[in-house]
Amino acid sequence: MKVIVVGAGVVGSLAARELSKYDLDITIIEKNLDIGWGVTKANSAILHAGYDDPVDSNRAKFCAKGNAMYTQLSQELDFEIRRTGSYVVAFSDQEVKTIEELYEQGRINGVPGLEIHDRNTLLEKEPNLNKDVKCGLWAPTAGITEPWMVAIAAVENAVANGVKLVLNEKVVGFEKKGDQIKKVITDKNSYETDLVVNAAGLYADQVALLAGAEYVPLHPRRGEYILLDKKMGSIIKSVIFPTPTKTSKGILVLPTIDGGLLLGPTAVDLQDDMKDHLETTAQGLEQIRNFTRTLVPSLDFSQTVKTFCGLRPESPQKDFFVQASKVVKNFVNLMAMRSPGLTAAPAIAEYVTQEVIQQAMGFKLSKRKDFNPIRRGIKKIVELPLQEWQELVKGDPKAGRLICYCNEVTEAEIVEAIKRGARTLDGVKFRTRAMFGRCQGGFCSIKIMKILERELGKDMSEIVLKSPQSWIVDGKVRE
Amino acid sequence: MKTDVLVIGAGAAGMAAALSAAKNGARVILTDRDERAGGILNQCIHNGFGLHYFKEELTGPEYAERFSTLLENYQITLLTDCHVHNVKPDRKAVLVSPKGVFEVETKSIVYTAGARERPFGTLMIPGDRPSGIFTAGVAQKYMNIENRIIGKRALILGSGDIGMIMARRLTLEGVEVVAVIERLPYSGGLLRNVIQCLEDYNIPLYLSSTVVEVRGKERLEEVVVAQVDNNYRPIPGTERIFKVDTLVLSVGLIPQVELLWGLVQLDPISKGVSCSNIGQSSSEWIFSAGNCTVVYDLVDYVTMEGEKAGKYAAHYAKGERFETGVPIEIGENVGVIFPRRYVSGEDLVLYIRSKKPIEGATLVVGNFERRFEDVMPSEMIRIKIPSQKIMGFERIVVSLKEE
Ligand SMILES: Cc1cc2nc3c(=O)[nH]c(=O)nc-3n(C[C@H](O)[C@H](O)[C@H](O)COP(=O)(O)OP(=O)(O)OC[C@H]3O[C@@H](n4cnc5c(N)ncnc54)[C@H](O)[C@@H]3O)c2cc1C
Ligand SMILES: Cc1cc2nc3c(=O)[nH]c(=O)nc-3n(C[C@H](O)[C@H](O)[C@H](O)COP(=O)(O)OP(=O)(O)OC[C@H]3O[C@@H](n4cnc5c(N)ncnc54)[C@H](O)[C@@H]3O)c2cc1C
């Protein structure tokens, strides 16, 4: 049986990996040049605990469960997570009341370990918080990860288990027979299929529309961020939320996996035709600066490394739309994956495989005996004990050549990233963290261009930053 | 491995330090993570180096070459492609290279790691994140070392020397440079560069202006420039759109000090390693010089400070000890100064950048006074203060008094 997963974001990637446990012929089709470059690339990267989601919503159903699944998943797929815990902090009596409500909602949603901490406990743990804080809701299961690494790891593991990955192809239509899809048409090819899983992120409504299936309209809700240097990274230890309002979780302060500090996101609804509007704005950045200072007064914005923007696939229902189509009998929607979609994704992958595809749709799947759940990440050489590093260099001199100085990434890791599919500068960056540090590629981007040139047998002028037209250099100065 | 002096970074400062440490009898290891010695000099193919030191106008690579040759005559182990991974308080450092990972035990260190360019991200300029945005140094490396054209039409942000030199270089290679944009009401680089790099090529310099937005989903397409008020805030309504595929940034260098975090005191103003006038840091066995202490305009100054640090590091390795010295403090109208402590004995060589342009300023240091016609933040003042003019002071305040 042939399955096509549309979209290699965290949702599609984990769904494909889950399906690869069964005897199926699976293809992932992704329009970008790499995995996880849609919504999955730019978000808060939090594994939410699950107290924030309305009781009985799909969000509540999958968030706490997905959160718990990340422990095993991160071990199997070898990506990093850190259970930092999170605080929702209250500054007024009104906010204290909201926190108590959240506590209650979290209890019903099955969130483990929730506690309300008084001011002293809170300030002891987070001494740099604004001293006016009254109390905070502590959620020990909350954590952080690198969302694109989750997607990359899942796809690598899926591919090792026989899944095919097609990049740089956009799904533009479907060939149907009655109420069944027969073929998926892309801008370059067509693929026969027996089942389609629509995980196209912000564009999932359009893909469903192309298939003639149900959908909820998606509009982008912009979230801007400021990333600060590692020097600021230890100013707080857990994820700090303000008390949420009806529309948003608010602007947060949180550590990142590699030790930086992330501030954001804003929340501005955009027109539904603005799905590529990933630009940051003066107002947005100003708002982040002003607001986060009220949470952590000592933030130093001269330590800014970069700013960026993500777009949430928001629907009028404000909930995940996860179900089999009733009109197109072999089409499944994994749509409207706003926050906490990253957290929920593993639970959704399991749900869609077992309860939607097998039970509701009635597909009979048989488990493969030879499924290998283990994927190993690219070894971070700088973290090895000296002795081991020494040994490694003896066998592979590239393990001793530093390319990215700020994050100390060696040539061996960059070559490995290219072996695993990096074709662009951003491809290397998101796999290795080279160019991710404080100099932002000032020292190493040219060296990486040359390694890409060498490993891919290409000319520098053919190597792009992230998309086909994002060229970096043109011709030669002299022939 | 054991050595007397470990020099970290083989740019102009490091080469000079290694040479003078060796001349003073020390066994020296000089290491650089690049493939060859020379540091930033290797990419500066324009003339203008070495007037003071070699009494000749050389290109950057020529200057580096001259120095490398001098090194060969001494007991200096030059390790290239060799990154110093860490330095520990027990005077050991871990070096990493394709030839191996090894520990070096040293008696003293001269830290000469240079500076890095301030990247685009730190400027918090709103807009897209397309390709086609380069720091000047990266642009320079692409053009001068990799032989690559970086675009067709370029705008330059920042009128620092590197930005202006790149404006000329791009123009000469057929890239259309539409303008240089500068936030300050005056140029951020040397006057000679304004004339030789911009005016001679009819490249307009827009002062009191900045980039307020960049646009382009894939490659850069448009840059929005606006005028700024006295507080550097963009003035609404003054926006102009430049259709360019390339933006080159020359917005400053930041001393690289991360390797020494926790080991030495930093200068809160320059953000570089804080040193005394013999190049000694707050950790007595660590000496430092060059752009990792304060950003210099002239390689000759870097070389002289490197030599000094190398000499004293060698003396330290032999067992000589030095006083901490009295603090040198920033007074009126002074932006950055180097050094930050004065150890009596030699005359004090002081490097000063003013905070703003001043017509007619008197430099006051202890009992020393000197009048200058014109001072500009972009032109670093180097001046020798005779020791008797600053003797007996508990702190030495440096100020530039306006008339
Ligand atoms: C600002 C912000 C903050 C967030 N914070 C959090 C958080 O802290 N914790 C959390 O759990 N969740 C968070 N989320 C939500 C989370 O990021 C998303 O739920 C998740 O990344 C969605 O993944 P996805 O795979 O559905 O979408 P995507 O990552 O967008 O993947 C969809 C893929 O489909 C591809 N595609 C689209 N159309 C086509 C086509 N026609 N043909 C082929 N390919 C196509 C796209 O290129 C894309 O790669 C946040 C989201 C945002 C925007
Ligand atoms: C573009 C440009 C144009 C200039 N033009 C002129 C001019 O025309 N005339 C003039 O006189 N001056 C000019 N200057 C100024 C002068 O050349 C520089 O200030 C000087 O060369 C800096 O020398 P440095 O040794 O301090 O730093 P760098 O040259 O930066 O050397 C530092 C070295 O340290 C190495 N390093 C750093 N960390 C480590 C580590 N952990 N392990 C191993 N190695 C490490 C680096 O690889 C580098 O090679 C110019 C400067 C620039 C940037």
mmCIF file of C-alpha atoms and ligand atoms in Angstrom, chain A residues 6-12 29-32 37-40 42-48 169-171 199-203 207 221 223 225 265 310-312 337-344, ligand 1:
data_model
loop_
_atom_site.group_PDB
_atom_site.id
_atom_site.type_symbol
_atom_site.label_atom_id
_atom_site.label_comp_id
_atom_site.label_asym_id
_atom_site.label_seq_id
_atom_site.Cartn_x
_atom_site.Cartn_y
_atom_site.Cartn_z
ATOM 1 C CA VAL A 6 2.482 16.038 2.213
ATOM 2 C CA GLY A 7 4.849 18.227 4.221
ATOM 3 C CA ALA A 8 8.051 17.500 6.127
ATOM 4 C CA GLY A 9 7.382 19.660 9.143
ATOM 5 C CA VAL A 10 7.442 18.137 12.589
ATOM 6 C CA VAL A 11 3.900 16.826 12.158
ATOM 7 C CA GLY A 12 4.399 15.147 8.775
ATOM 8 C CA ILE A 29 6.741 15.247 -0.456
ATOM 9 C CA GLU A 30 8.091 18.607 0.685
ATOM 10 C CA LYS A 31 8.237 21.776 -1.353
ATOM 11 C CA ASN A 32 11.218 23.311 0.432
ATOM 12 C CA TRP A 37 11.618 24.775 7.154
ATOM 13 C CA GLY A 38 7.977 25.708 7.467
ATOM 14 C CA VAL A 39 6.296 26.579 10.755
ATOM 15 C CA THR A 40 8.649 24.097 12.410
ATOM 16 C CA ALA A 42 10.505 29.387 13.698
ATOM 17 C CA ASN A 43 8.613 28.938 16.941
ATOM 18 C CA SER A 44 9.230 28.985 20.689
ATOM 19 C CA ALA A 45 10.497 25.385 20.747
ATOM 20 C CA ILE A 46 8.722 24.643 23.990
ATOM 21 C CA LEU A 47 7.454 21.267 25.063
ATOM 22 C CA HIS A 48 4.383 22.642 26.742
ATOM 23 C CA GLU A 169 8.518 19.455 -5.124
ATOM 24 C CA LYS A 170 5.248 21.150 -4.459
ATOM 25 C CA VAL A 171 1.936 19.316 -4.430
ATOM 26 C CA ALA A 199 0.527 17.786 6.974
ATOM 27 C CA ALA A 200 1.174 20.889 4.902
ATOM 28 C CA GLY A 201 1.311 23.305 7.805
ATOM 29 C CA LEU A 202 0.132 26.795 6.939
ATOM 30 C CA TYR A 203 -0.928 25.558 3.506
ATOM 31 C CA VAL A 207 -3.926 21.198 -0.083
ATOM 32 C CA ARG A 221 -0.639 34.723 13.031
ATOM 33 C CA GLY A 223 5.121 35.790 16.042
ATOM 34 C CA TYR A 225 11.434 36.844 18.190
ATOM 35 C CA PRO A 265 6.624 35.761 20.271
ATOM 36 C CA GLY A 310 7.268 32.566 12.652
ATOM 37 C CA LEU A 311 3.690 32.206 11.431
ATOM 38 C CA ARG A 312 1.144 30.151 13.314
ATOM 39 C CA MET A 337 -1.347 22.916 14.040
ATOM 40 C CA ARG A 338 -0.930 26.055 16.042
ATOM 41 C CA SER A 339 0.765 25.903 19.422
ATOM 42 C CA PRO A 340 1.245 23.391 21.067
ATOM 43 C CA GLY A 341 1.576 21.522 17.767
ATOM 44 C CA LEU A 342 5.234 20.716 18.263
ATOM 45 C CA THR A 343 4.531 19.203 21.666
ATOM 46 C CA ALA A 344 1.486 17.330 20.448
HETATM 47 C C1 LIG C 1 5.284 31.759 16.755
HETATM 48 C C2 LIG C 1 5.012 30.320 17.033
HETATM 49 C C3 LIG C 1 5.309 29.771 18.280
HETATM 50 C C4 LIG C 1 5.060 28.451 18.553
HETATM 51 N N1 LIG C 1 5.476 27.919 19.722
HETATM 52 C C5 LIG C 1 5.278 26.604 19.973
HETATM 53 C C6 LIG C 1 5.784 26.014 21.158
HETATM 54 O O1 LIG C 1 6.522 26.650 21.913
HETATM 55 N N2 LIG C 1 5.495 24.719 21.417
HETATM 56 C C7 LIG C 1 4.726 23.990 20.580
HETATM 57 O O2 LIG C 1 4.460 22.843 20.896
HETATM 58 N N3 LIG C 1 4.277 24.495 19.412
HETATM 59 C C8 LIG C 1 4.558 25.786 19.089
HETATM 60 N N4 LIG C 1 4.131 26.313 17.908
HETATM 61 C C9 LIG C 1 3.423 25.456 16.986
HETATM 62 C C10 LIG C 1 4.354 24.547 16.195
HETATM 63 O O3 LIG C 1 5.465 25.278 15.715
HETATM 64 C C11 LIG C 1 3.591 23.999 15.013
HETATM 65 O O4 LIG C 1 2.435 23.391 15.498
HETATM 66 C C12 LIG C 1 4.351 22.959 14.226
HETATM 67 O O5 LIG C 1 5.640 23.396 13.902
HETATM 68 C C13 LIG C 1 3.580 22.675 12.977
HETATM 69 O O6 LIG C 1 4.274 21.714 12.230
HETATM 70 P P1 LIG C 1 3.682 21.249 10.847
HETATM 71 O O7 LIG C 1 4.488 20.086 10.457
HETATM 72 O O8 LIG C 1 2.235 21.114 10.921
HETATM 73 O O9 LIG C 1 3.915 22.495 9.885
HETATM 74 P P2 LIG C 1 5.172 22.916 9.032
HETATM 75 O O10 LIG C 1 6.395 22.860 9.809
HETATM 76 O O11 LIG C 1 4.829 24.188 8.367
HETATM 77 O O12 LIG C 1 5.273 21.781 7.949
HETATM 78 C C14 LIG C 1 4.478 21.764 6.808
HETATM 79 C C15 LIG C 1 5.347 21.529 5.615
HETATM 80 O O13 LIG C 1 4.540 21.355 4.475
HETATM 81 C C16 LIG C 1 5.185 21.922 3.376
HETATM 82 N N5 LIG C 1 4.206 22.196 2.355
HETATM 83 C C17 LIG C 1 3.209 23.098 2.396
HETATM 84 N N6 LIG C 1 2.498 23.062 1.278
HETATM 85 C C18 LIG C 1 3.044 22.107 0.498
HETATM 86 C C19 LIG C 1 2.750 21.613 -0.790
HETATM 87 N N7 LIG C 1 1.736 22.089 -1.506
HETATM 88 N N8 LIG C 1 3.538 20.639 -1.285
HETATM 89 C C20 LIG C 1 4.568 20.134 -0.585
HETATM 90 N N9 LIG C 1 4.888 20.584 0.645
HETATM 91 C C21 LIG C 1 4.121 21.550 1.178
HETATM 92 C C22 LIG C 1 5.807 23.154 3.952
HETATM 93 O O14 LIG C 1 6.862 23.616 3.157
HETATM 94 C C23 LIG C 1 6.247 22.704 5.329
HETATM 95 O O15 LIG C 1 7.587 22.294 5.377
HETATM 96 C C24 LIG C 1 4.415 27.643 17.592
HETATM 97 C C25 LIG C 1 4.148 28.161 16.348
HETATM 98 C C26 LIG C 1 4.493 29.486 16.045
HETATM 99 C C27 LIG C 1 4.312 30.000 14.678
#
